[in-house]
PDB file of C-alpha atoms in Angstrom:
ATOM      1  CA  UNK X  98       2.229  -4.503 212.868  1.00 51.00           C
ATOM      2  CA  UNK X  99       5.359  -5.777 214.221  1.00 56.00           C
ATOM      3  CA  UNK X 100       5.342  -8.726 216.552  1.00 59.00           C
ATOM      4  CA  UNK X 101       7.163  -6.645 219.552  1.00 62.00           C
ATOM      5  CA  UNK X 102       8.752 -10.181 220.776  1.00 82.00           C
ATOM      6  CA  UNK X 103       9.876 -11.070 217.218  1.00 88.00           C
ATOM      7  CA  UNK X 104      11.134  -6.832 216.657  1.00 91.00           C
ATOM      8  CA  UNK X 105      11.641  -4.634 213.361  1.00 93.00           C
ATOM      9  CA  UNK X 106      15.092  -6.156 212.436  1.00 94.00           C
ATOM     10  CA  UNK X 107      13.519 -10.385 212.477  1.00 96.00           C
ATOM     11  CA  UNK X 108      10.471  -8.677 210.977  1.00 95.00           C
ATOM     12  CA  UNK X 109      12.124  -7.323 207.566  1.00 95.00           C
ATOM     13  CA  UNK X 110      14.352 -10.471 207.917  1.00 97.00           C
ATOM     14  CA  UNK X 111      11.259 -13.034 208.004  1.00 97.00           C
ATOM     15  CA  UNK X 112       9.775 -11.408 204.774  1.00 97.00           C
ATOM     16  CA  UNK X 113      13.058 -10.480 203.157  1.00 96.00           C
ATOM     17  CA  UNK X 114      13.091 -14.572 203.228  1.00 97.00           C
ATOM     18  CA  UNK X 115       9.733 -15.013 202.130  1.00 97.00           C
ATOM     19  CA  UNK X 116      10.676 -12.796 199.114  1.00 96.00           C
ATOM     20  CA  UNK X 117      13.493 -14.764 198.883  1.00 94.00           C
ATOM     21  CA  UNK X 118      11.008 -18.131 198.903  1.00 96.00           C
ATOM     22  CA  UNK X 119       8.480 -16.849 196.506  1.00 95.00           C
ATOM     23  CA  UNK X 120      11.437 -16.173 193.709  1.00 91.00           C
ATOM     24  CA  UNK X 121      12.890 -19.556 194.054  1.00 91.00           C
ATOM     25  CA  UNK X 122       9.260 -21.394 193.778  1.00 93.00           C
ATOM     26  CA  UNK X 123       8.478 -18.791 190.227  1.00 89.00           C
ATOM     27  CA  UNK X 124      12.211 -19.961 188.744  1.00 87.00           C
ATOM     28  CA  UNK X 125      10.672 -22.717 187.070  1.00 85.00           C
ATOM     29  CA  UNK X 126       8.456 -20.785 185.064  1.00 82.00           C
ATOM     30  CA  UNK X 127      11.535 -18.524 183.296  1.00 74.00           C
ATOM     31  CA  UNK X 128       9.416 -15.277 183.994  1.00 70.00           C
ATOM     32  CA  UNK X 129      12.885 -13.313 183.941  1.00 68.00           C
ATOM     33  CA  UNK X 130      15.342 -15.452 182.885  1.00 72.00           C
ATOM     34  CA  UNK X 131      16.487 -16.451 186.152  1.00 78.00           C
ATOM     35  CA  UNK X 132      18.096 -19.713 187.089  1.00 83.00           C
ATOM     36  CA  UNK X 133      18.509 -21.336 190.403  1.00 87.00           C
ATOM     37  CA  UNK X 134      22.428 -21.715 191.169  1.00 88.00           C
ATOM     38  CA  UNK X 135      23.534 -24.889 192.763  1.00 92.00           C
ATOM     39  CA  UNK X 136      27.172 -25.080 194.057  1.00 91.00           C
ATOM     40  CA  UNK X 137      28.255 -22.162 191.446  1.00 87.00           C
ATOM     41  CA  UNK X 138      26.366 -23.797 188.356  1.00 88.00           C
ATOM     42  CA  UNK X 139      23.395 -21.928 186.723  1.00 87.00           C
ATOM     43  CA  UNK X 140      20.546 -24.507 186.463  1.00 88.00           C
ATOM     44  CA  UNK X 141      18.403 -25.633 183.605  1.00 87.00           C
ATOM     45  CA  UNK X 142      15.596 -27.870 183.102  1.00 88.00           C
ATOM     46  CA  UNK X 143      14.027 -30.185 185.208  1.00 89.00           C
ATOM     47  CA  UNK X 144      17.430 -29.894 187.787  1.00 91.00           C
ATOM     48  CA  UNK X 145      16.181 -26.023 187.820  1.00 88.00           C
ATOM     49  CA  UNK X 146      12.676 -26.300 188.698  1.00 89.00           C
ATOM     50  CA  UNK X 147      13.544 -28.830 191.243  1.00 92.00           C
ATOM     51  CA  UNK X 148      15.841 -27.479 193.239  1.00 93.00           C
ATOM     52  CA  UNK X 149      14.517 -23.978 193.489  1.00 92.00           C
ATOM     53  CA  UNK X 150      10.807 -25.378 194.571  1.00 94.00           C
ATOM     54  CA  UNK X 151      12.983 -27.240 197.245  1.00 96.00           C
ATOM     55  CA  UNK X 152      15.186 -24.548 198.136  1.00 95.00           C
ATOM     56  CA  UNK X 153      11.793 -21.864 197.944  1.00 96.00           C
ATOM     57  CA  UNK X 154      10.427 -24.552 200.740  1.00 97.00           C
ATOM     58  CA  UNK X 155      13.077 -24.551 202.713  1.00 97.00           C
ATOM     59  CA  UNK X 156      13.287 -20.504 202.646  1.00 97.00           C
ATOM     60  CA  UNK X 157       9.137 -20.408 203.495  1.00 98.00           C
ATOM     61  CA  UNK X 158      10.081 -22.122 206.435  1.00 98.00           C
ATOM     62  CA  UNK X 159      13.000 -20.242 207.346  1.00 98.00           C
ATOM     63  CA  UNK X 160      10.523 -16.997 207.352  1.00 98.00           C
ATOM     64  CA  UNK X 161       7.957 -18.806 209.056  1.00 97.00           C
ATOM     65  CA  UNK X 162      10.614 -20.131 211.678  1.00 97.00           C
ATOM     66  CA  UNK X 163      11.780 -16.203 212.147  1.00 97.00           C
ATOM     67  CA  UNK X 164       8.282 -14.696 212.142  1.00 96.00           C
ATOM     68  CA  UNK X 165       6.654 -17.345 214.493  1.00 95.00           C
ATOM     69  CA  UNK X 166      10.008 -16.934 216.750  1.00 95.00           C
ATOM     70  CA  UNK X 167      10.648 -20.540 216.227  1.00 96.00           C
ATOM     71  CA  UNK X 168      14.466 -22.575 217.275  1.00 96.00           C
ATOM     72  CA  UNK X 169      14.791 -24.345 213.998  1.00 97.00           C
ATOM     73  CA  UNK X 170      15.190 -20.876 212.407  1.00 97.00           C
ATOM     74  CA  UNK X 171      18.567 -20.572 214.321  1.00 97.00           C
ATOM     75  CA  UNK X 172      19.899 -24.271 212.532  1.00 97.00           C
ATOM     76  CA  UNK X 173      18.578 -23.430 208.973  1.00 97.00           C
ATOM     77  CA  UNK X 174      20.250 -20.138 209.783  1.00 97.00           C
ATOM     78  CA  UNK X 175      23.344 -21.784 210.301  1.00 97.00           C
ATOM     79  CA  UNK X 176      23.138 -24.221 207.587  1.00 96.00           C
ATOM     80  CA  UNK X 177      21.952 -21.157 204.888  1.00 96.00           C
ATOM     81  CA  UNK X 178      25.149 -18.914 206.017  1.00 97.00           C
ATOM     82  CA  UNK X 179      27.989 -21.045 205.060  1.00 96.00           C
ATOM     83  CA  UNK X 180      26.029 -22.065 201.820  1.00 95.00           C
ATOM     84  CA  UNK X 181      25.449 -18.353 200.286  1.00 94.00           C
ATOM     85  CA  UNK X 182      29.786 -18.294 201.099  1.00 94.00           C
ATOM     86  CA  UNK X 183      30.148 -21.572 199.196  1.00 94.00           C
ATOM     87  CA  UNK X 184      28.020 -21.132 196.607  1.00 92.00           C
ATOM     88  CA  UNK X 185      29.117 -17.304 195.712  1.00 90.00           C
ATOM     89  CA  UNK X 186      32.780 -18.857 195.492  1.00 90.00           C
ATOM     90  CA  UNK X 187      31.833 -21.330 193.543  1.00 91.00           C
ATOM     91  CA  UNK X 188      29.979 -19.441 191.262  1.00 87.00           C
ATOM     92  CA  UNK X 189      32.616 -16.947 190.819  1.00 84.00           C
ATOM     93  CA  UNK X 190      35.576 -19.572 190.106  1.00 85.00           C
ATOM     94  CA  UNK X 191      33.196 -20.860 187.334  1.00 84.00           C
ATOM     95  CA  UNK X 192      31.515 -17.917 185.939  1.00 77.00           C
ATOM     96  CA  UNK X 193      34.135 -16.324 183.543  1.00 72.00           C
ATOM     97  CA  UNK X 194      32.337 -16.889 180.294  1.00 68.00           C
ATOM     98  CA  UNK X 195      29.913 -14.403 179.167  1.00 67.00           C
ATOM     99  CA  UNK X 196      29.264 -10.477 180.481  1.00 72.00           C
ATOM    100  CA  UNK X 197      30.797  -9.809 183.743  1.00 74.00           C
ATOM    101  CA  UNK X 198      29.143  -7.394 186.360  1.00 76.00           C
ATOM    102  CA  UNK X 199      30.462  -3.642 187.119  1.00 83.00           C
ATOM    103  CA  UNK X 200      32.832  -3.908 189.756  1.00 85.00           C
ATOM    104  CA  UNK X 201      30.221  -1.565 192.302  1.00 89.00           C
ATOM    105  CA  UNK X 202      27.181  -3.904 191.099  1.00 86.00           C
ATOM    106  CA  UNK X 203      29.463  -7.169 192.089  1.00 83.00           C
ATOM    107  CA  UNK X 204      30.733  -5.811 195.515  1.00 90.00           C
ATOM    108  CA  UNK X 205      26.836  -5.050 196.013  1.00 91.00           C
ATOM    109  CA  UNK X 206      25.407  -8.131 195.253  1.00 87.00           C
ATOM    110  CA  UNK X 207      28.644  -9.811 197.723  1.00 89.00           C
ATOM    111  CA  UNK X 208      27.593  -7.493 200.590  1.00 92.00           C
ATOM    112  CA  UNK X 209      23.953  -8.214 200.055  1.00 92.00           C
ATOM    113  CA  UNK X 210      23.880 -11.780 199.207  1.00 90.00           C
ATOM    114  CA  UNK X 211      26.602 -12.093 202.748  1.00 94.00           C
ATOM    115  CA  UNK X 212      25.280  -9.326 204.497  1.00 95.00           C
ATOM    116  CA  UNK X 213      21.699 -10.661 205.023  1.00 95.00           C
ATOM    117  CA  UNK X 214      22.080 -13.917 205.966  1.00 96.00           C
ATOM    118  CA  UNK X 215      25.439 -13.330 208.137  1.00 97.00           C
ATOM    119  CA  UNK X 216      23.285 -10.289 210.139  1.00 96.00           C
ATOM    120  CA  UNK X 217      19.986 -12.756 210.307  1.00 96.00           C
ATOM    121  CA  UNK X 218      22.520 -15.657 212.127  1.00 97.00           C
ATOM    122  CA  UNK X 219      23.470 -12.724 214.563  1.00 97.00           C
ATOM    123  CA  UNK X 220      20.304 -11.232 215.424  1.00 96.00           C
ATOM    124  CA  UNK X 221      18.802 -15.179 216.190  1.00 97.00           C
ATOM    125  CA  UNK X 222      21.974 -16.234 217.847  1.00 96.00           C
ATOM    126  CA  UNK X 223      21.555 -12.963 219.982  1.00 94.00           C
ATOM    127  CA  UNK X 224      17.675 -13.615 220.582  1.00 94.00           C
ATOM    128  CA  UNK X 225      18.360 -17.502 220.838  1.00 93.00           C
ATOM    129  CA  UNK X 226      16.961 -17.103 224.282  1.00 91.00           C
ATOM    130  CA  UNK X 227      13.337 -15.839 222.667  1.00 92.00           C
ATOM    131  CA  UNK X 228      12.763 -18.919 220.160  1.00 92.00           C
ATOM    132  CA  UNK X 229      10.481 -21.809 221.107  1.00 88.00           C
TER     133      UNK X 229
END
């Protein structure tokens, strides 16, 4: 049931990010090959399961934050933003070894990986007034 002060849109956003949080903290374990990317490099190792338990913490509370309505959602929000843009350029200017992605799944994965967390900084800068 949807919290009516929280709404639909903070609702898919708040476990869209708890999604998000549960991937990072099962990167460790190489279940599909996936690697946490810090500042455009593909992790390994120890620096791998590190950084995406912290980041998977840091995304548990950003749903939490949007699901209980809470103000620190709003400053991880605008923290997270700027970092997805960073870190996709990065990642970009350093990924050119290896298979590249169809043009249509690239341009995807920009608008999604952008998208989300530009539209969640709008809809809690909007509702800034509703957060405790």
């Amino acid at each position: 049931m949807v919290n009516q002060r929280r709404g639909t849109t903070l609702t898919i956003f708040a476990i869209l990010f708890g999604l998000l949080a549960l991937s990072n903290f099962l990167k460790p374990f190489h279940l599909n090959d996936a690697a946490f990317v810090f500042l455009g490099t593909k992790m390994t190792g120890a620096a791998n399961a590190i950084l995406a338990i912290l980041f998977g913490i840091l995304f548990a509370a950003y749903a939490y934050g949007i699901w209980a309505m809470r103000k620190f959602a709003l400053q991880i929000a605008y923290i997270y933003f700027p970092w997805v843009v960073l870190n996709m350029i990065l990642f970009g200017m350093k990924s050119h070894a290896g298979p590249q992605p169809s043009p249509g799944s690239a341009i995807l994965s920009i608008a999604i990986g952008i998208g989300v967390p530009l539209a969640a900084v709008i809809v809690l800068n909007r509702r800034k007034a509703d957060l405790a």
